[in-house]
mmCIF file of C-alpha atoms in Angstrom:
data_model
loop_
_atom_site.group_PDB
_atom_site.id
_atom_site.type_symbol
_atom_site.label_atom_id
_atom_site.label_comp_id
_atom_site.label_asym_id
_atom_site.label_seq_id
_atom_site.Cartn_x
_atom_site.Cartn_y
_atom_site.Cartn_z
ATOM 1 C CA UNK A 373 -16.909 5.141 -10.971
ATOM 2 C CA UNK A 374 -16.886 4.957 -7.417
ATOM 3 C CA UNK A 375 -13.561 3.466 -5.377
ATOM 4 C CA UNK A 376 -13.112 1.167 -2.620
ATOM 5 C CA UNK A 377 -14.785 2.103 0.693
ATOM 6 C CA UNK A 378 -13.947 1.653 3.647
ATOM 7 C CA UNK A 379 -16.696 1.594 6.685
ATOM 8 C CA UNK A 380 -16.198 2.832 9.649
ATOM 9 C CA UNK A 381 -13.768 5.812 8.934
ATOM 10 C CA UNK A 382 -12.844 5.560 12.766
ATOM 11 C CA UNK A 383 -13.168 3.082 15.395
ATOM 12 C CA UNK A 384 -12.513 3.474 18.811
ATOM 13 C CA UNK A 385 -12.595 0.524 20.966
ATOM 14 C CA UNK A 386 -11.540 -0.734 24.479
ATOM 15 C CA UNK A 387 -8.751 -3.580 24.778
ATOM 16 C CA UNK A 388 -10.711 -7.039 24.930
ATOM 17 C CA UNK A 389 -13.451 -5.873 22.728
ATOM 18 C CA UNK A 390 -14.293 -7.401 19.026
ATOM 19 C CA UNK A 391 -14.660 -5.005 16.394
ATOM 20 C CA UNK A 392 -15.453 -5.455 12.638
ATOM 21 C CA UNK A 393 -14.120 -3.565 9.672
ATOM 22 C CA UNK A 394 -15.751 -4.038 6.188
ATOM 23 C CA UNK A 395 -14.411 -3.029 2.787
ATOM 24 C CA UNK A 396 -16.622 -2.558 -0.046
ATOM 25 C CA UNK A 397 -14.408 -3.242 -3.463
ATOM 26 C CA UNK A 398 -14.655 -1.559 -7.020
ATOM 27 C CA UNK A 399 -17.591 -3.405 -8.788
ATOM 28 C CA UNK A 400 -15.968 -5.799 -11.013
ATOM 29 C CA UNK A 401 -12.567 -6.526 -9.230
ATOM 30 C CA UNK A 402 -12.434 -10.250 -8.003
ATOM 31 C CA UNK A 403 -9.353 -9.716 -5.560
ATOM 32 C CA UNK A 404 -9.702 -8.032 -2.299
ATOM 33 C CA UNK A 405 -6.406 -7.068 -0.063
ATOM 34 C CA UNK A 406 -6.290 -5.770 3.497
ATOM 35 C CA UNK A 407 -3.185 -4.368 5.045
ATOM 36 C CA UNK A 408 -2.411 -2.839 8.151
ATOM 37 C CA UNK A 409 -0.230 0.631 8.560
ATOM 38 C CA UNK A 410 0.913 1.725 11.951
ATOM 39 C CA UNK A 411 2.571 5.105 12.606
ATOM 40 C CA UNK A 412 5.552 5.759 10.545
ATOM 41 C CA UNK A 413 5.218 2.684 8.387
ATOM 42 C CA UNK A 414 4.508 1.550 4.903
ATOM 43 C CA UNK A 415 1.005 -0.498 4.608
ATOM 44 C CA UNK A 416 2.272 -4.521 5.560
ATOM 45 C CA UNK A 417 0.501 -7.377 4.031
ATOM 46 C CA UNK A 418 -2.787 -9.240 6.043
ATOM 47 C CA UNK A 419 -4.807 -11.197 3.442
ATOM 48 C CA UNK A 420 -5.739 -11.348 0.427
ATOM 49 C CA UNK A 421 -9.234 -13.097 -1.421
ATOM 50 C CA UNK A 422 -8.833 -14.114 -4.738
ATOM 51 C CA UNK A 423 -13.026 -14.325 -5.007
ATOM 52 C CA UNK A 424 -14.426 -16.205 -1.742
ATOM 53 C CA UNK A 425 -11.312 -17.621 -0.770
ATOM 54 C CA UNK A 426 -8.532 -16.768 1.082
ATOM 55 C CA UNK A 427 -5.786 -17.083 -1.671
ATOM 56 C CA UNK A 428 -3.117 -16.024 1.013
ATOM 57 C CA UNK A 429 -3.059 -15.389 4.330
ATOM 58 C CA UNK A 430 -0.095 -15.458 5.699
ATOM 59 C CA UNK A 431 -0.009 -11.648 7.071
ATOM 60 C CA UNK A 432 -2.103 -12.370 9.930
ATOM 61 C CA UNK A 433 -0.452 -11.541 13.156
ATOM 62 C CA UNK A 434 -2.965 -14.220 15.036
ATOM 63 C CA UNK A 435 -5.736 -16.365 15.754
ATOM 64 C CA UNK A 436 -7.105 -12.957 16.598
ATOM 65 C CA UNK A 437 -7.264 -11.716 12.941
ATOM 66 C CA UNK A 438 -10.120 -13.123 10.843
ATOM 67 C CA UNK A 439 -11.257 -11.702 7.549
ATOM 68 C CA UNK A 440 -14.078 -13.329 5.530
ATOM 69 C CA UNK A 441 -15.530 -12.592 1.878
ATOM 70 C CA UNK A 442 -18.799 -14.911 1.495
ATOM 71 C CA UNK A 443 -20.349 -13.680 -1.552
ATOM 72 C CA UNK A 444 -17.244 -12.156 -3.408
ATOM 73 C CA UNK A 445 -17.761 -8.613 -3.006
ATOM 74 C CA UNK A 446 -17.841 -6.750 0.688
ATOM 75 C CA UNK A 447 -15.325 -8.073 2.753
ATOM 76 C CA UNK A 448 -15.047 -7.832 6.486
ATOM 77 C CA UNK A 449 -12.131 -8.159 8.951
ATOM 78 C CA UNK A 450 -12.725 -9.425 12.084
ATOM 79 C CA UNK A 451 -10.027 -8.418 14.997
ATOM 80 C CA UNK A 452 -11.258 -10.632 18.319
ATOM 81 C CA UNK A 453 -9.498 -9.674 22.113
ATOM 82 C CA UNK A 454 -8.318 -6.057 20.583
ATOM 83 C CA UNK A 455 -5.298 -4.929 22.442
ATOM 84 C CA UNK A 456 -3.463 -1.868 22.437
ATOM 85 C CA UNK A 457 -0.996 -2.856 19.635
ATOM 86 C CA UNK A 458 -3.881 -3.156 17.092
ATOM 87 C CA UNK A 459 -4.132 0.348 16.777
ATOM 88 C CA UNK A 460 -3.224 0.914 13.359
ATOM 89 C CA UNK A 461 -4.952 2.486 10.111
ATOM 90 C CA UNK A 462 -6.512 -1.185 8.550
ATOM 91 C CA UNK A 463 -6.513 -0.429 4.388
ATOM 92 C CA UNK A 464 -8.453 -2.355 1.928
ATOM 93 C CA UNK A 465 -7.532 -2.922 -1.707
ATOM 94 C CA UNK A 466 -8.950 -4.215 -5.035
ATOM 95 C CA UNK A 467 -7.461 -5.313 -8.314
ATOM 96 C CA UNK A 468 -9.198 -6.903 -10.982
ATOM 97 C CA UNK A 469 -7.018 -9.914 -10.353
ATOM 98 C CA UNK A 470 -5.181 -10.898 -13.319
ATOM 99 C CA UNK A 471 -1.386 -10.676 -12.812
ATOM 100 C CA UNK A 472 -0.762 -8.913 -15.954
ATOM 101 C CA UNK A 473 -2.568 -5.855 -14.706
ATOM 102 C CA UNK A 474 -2.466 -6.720 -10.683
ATOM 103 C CA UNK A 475 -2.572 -2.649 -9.879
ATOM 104 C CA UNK A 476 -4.291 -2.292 -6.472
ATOM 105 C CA UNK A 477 -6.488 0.514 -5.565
ATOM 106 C CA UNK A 478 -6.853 1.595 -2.201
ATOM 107 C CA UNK A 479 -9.838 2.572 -0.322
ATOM 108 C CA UNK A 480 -9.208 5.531 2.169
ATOM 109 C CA UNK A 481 -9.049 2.882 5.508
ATOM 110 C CA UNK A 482 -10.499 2.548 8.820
ATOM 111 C CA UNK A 483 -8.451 4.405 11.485
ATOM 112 C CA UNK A 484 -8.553 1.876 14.337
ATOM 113 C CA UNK A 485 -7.734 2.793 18.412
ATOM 114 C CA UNK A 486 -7.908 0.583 20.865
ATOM 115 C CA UNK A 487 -7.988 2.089 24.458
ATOM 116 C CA UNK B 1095 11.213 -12.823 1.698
ATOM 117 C CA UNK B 1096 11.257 -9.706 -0.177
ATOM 118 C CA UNK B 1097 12.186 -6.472 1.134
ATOM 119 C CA UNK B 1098 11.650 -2.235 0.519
ATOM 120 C CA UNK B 1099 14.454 0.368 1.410
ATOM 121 C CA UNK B 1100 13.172 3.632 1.781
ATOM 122 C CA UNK B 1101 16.568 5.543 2.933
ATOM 123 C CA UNK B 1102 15.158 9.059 2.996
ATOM 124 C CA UNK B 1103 12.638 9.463 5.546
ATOM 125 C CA UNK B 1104 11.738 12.927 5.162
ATOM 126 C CA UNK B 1105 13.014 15.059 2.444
ATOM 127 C CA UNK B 1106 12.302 19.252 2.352
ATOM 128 C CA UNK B 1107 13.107 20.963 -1.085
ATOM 129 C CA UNK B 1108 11.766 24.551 -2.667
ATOM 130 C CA UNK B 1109 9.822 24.697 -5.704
ATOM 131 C CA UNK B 1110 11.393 24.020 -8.602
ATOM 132 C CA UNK B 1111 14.164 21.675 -7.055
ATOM 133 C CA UNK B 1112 14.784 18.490 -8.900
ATOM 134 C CA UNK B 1113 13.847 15.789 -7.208
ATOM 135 C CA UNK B 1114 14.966 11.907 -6.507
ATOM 136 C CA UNK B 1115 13.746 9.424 -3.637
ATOM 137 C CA UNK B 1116 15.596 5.985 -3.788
ATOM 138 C CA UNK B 1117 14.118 2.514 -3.272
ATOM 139 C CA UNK B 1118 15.862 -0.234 -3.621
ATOM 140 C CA UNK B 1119 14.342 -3.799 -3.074
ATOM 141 C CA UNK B 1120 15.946 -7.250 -1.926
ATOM 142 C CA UNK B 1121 14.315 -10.014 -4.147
ATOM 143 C CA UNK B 1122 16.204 -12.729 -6.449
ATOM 144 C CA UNK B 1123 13.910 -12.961 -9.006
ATOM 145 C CA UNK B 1124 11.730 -10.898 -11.221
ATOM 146 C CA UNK B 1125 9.550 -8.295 -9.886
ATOM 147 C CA UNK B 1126 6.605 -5.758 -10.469
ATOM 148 C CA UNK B 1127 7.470 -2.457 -8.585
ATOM 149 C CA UNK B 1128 5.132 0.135 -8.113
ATOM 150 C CA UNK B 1129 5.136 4.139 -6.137
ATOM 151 C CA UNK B 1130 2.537 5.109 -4.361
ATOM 152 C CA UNK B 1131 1.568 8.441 -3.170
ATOM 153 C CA UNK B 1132 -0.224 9.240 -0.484
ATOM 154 C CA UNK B 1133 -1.353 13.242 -0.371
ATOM 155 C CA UNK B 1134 -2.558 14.979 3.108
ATOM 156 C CA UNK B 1135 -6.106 13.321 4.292
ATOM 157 C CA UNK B 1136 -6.140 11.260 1.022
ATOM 158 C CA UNK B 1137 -5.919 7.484 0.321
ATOM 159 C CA UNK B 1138 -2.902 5.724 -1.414
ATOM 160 C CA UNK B 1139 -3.088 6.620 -4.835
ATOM 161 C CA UNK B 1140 -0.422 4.721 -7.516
ATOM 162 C CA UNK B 1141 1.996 7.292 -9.192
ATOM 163 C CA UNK B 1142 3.442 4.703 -12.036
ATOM 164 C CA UNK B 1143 4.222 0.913 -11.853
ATOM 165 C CA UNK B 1144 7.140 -1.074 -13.680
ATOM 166 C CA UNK B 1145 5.912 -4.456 -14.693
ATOM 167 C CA UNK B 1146 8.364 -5.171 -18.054
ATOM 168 C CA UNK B 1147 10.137 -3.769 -20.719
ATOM 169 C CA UNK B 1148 11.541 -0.098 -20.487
ATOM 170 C CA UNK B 1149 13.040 0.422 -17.771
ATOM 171 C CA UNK B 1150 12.367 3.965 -17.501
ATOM 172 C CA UNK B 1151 8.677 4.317 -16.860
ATOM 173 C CA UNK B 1152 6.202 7.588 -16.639
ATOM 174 C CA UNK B 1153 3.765 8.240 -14.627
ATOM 175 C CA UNK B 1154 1.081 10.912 -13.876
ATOM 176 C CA UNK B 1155 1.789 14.725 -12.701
ATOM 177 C CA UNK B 1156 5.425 14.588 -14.495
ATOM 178 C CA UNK B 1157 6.777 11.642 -12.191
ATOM 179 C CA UNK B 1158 9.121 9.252 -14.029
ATOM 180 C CA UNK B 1159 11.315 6.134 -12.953
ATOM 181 C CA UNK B 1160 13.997 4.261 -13.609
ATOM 182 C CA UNK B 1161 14.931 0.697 -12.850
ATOM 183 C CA UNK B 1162 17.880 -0.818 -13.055
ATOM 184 C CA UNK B 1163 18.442 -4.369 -12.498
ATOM 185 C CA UNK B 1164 21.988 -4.732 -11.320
ATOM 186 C CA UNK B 1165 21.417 -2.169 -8.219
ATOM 187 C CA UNK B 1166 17.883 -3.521 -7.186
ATOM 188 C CA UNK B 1167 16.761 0.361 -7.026
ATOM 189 C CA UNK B 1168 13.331 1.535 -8.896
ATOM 190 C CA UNK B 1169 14.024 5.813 -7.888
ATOM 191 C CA UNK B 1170 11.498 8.306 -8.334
ATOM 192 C CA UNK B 1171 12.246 11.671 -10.013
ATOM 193 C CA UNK B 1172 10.793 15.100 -11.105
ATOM 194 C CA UNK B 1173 12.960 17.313 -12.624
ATOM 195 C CA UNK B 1174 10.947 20.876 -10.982
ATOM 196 C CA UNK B 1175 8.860 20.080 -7.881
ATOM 197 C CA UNK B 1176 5.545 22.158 -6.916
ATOM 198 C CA UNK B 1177 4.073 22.834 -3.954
ATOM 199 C CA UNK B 1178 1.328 20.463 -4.627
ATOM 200 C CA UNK B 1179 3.876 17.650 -4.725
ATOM 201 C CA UNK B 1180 4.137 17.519 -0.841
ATOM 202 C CA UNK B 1181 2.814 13.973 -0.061
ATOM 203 C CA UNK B 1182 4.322 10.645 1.834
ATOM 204 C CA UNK B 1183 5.527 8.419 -1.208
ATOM 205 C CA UNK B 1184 5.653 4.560 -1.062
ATOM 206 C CA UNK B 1185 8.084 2.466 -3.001
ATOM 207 C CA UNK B 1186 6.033 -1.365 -3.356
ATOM 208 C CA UNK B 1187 7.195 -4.655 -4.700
ATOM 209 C CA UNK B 1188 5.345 -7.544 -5.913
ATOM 210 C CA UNK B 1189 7.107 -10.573 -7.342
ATOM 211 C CA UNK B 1190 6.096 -11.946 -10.466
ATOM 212 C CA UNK B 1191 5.715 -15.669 -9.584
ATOM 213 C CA UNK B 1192 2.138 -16.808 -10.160
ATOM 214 C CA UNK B 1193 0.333 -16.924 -6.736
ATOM 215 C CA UNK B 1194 2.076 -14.039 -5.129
ATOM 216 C CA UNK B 1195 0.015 -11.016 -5.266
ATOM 217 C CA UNK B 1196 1.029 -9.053 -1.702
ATOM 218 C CA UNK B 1197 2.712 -6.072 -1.951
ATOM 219 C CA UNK B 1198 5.376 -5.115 0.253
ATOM 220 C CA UNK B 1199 5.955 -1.926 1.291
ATOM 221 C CA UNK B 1200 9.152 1.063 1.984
ATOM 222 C CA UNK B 1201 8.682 2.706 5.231
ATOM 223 C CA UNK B 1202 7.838 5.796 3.248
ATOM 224 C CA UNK B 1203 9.263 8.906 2.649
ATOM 225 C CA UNK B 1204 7.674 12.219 3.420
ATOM 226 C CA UNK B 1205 8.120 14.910 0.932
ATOM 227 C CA UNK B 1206 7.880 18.993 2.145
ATOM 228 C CA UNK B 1207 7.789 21.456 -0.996
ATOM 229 C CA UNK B 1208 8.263 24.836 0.085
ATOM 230 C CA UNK B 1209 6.901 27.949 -1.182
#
């Protein structure tokens, strides 16, 4: 079956701008991760939806980060004000969602620069 | 909060070398660990995950485990590398308490396999 996607593969965007990143899970999985890897570094935590909610959030650097999953499914992450220090490789993950098999899969990311 | 060592940043070995990449982890309490492995212009892809029981645990492409409790390490070994082996791999630990579901991340460790 298909994996997680990850739309656009690259985005490059101008400090101050808005840009949007969506992630389209595996059909079926209820929980929906996004973490952030910059250069030389593991992936680090930014959200995570448990269905439509927001189960945890506490990876959010700022006000500036915003991620939102209204029906469930496609989620998108919402970086207002970009600046320089955003650029990063933004991953997306999906598990099913029950802790005895929480295994996430990971979609191949958005590489994001911000001029 | 929990933490990921990743000591070796960048290891270079011939085929057919044994190999062993330490993690070790700072958490109190119980924990799921996982590796990841991430091979040239591919997306994270899990290797093997510990989440109870034995604590020596296999995983795909001859990759095996061990944890052990009283050091807080979860190392990866091979006992004959291949060329095909040369990836960045990702120690991850999730804790087991109910509501937790982030992983956290090593820094990595890049793996060269010579011919």
């Amino acid at each position: 079956g298909a994996g997680v996607s990850q739309t656009p593969s690259n985005k490059v965007t101008e400090k101050g701008k808005y840009v949007e990143l969506r992630c389209d899970p595996i059909s079926g999985h209820t929980a929906l991760y996004w973490y952030r890897q910059s250069l030389g570094q593991g992936p680090e935590f930014l959200i995570y939806f448990q269905g439509t909610g927001a189960a945890d959030d506490s990876g959010l650097p700022n006000d500036r980060f915003f991620a939102v999953r209204p029906e469930g499914s496609v989620s998108t992450l919402k970086i207002q004000r970009t600046e320089r220090g955003d650029s990063a490789v933004y991953l997306c993950a999906s598990s099913l969602g029950l802790r005895v098999s929480n295994t996430q899969y990971f979609g191949p990311g958005t590489r994001l620069t911000v001029l | 909060a929990q933490s990921v060592s990743q000591h070796n940043h960048h290891v270079i070995l011939s085929e057919a070398a044994s190999l062993e990449l330490g993690c070790n982890y700072s958490y109190g309490g119980t924990v799921n660990l996982f590796w990841y492995v991430q091979y040239p212009g591919q997306h994270l892809q899990l290797l093997l995950k510990y989440f109870s029981g034995d604590p020596l645990v296999k995983g795909i492409k001859g990759f095996e485990a061990e944890f052990i409790k009283s050091k807080f390490s979860f190392n990866l070994r091979k006992p004959s590398v291949q060329w095909s082996d040369t990836a960045e791999y990702f120690c991850a630990v999730n804790p087991t308490n109910f509501g937790n579901e982030k992983l956290t991340f090593g820094t990595g460790t890049r793996l060269t396999i010579i011919p």
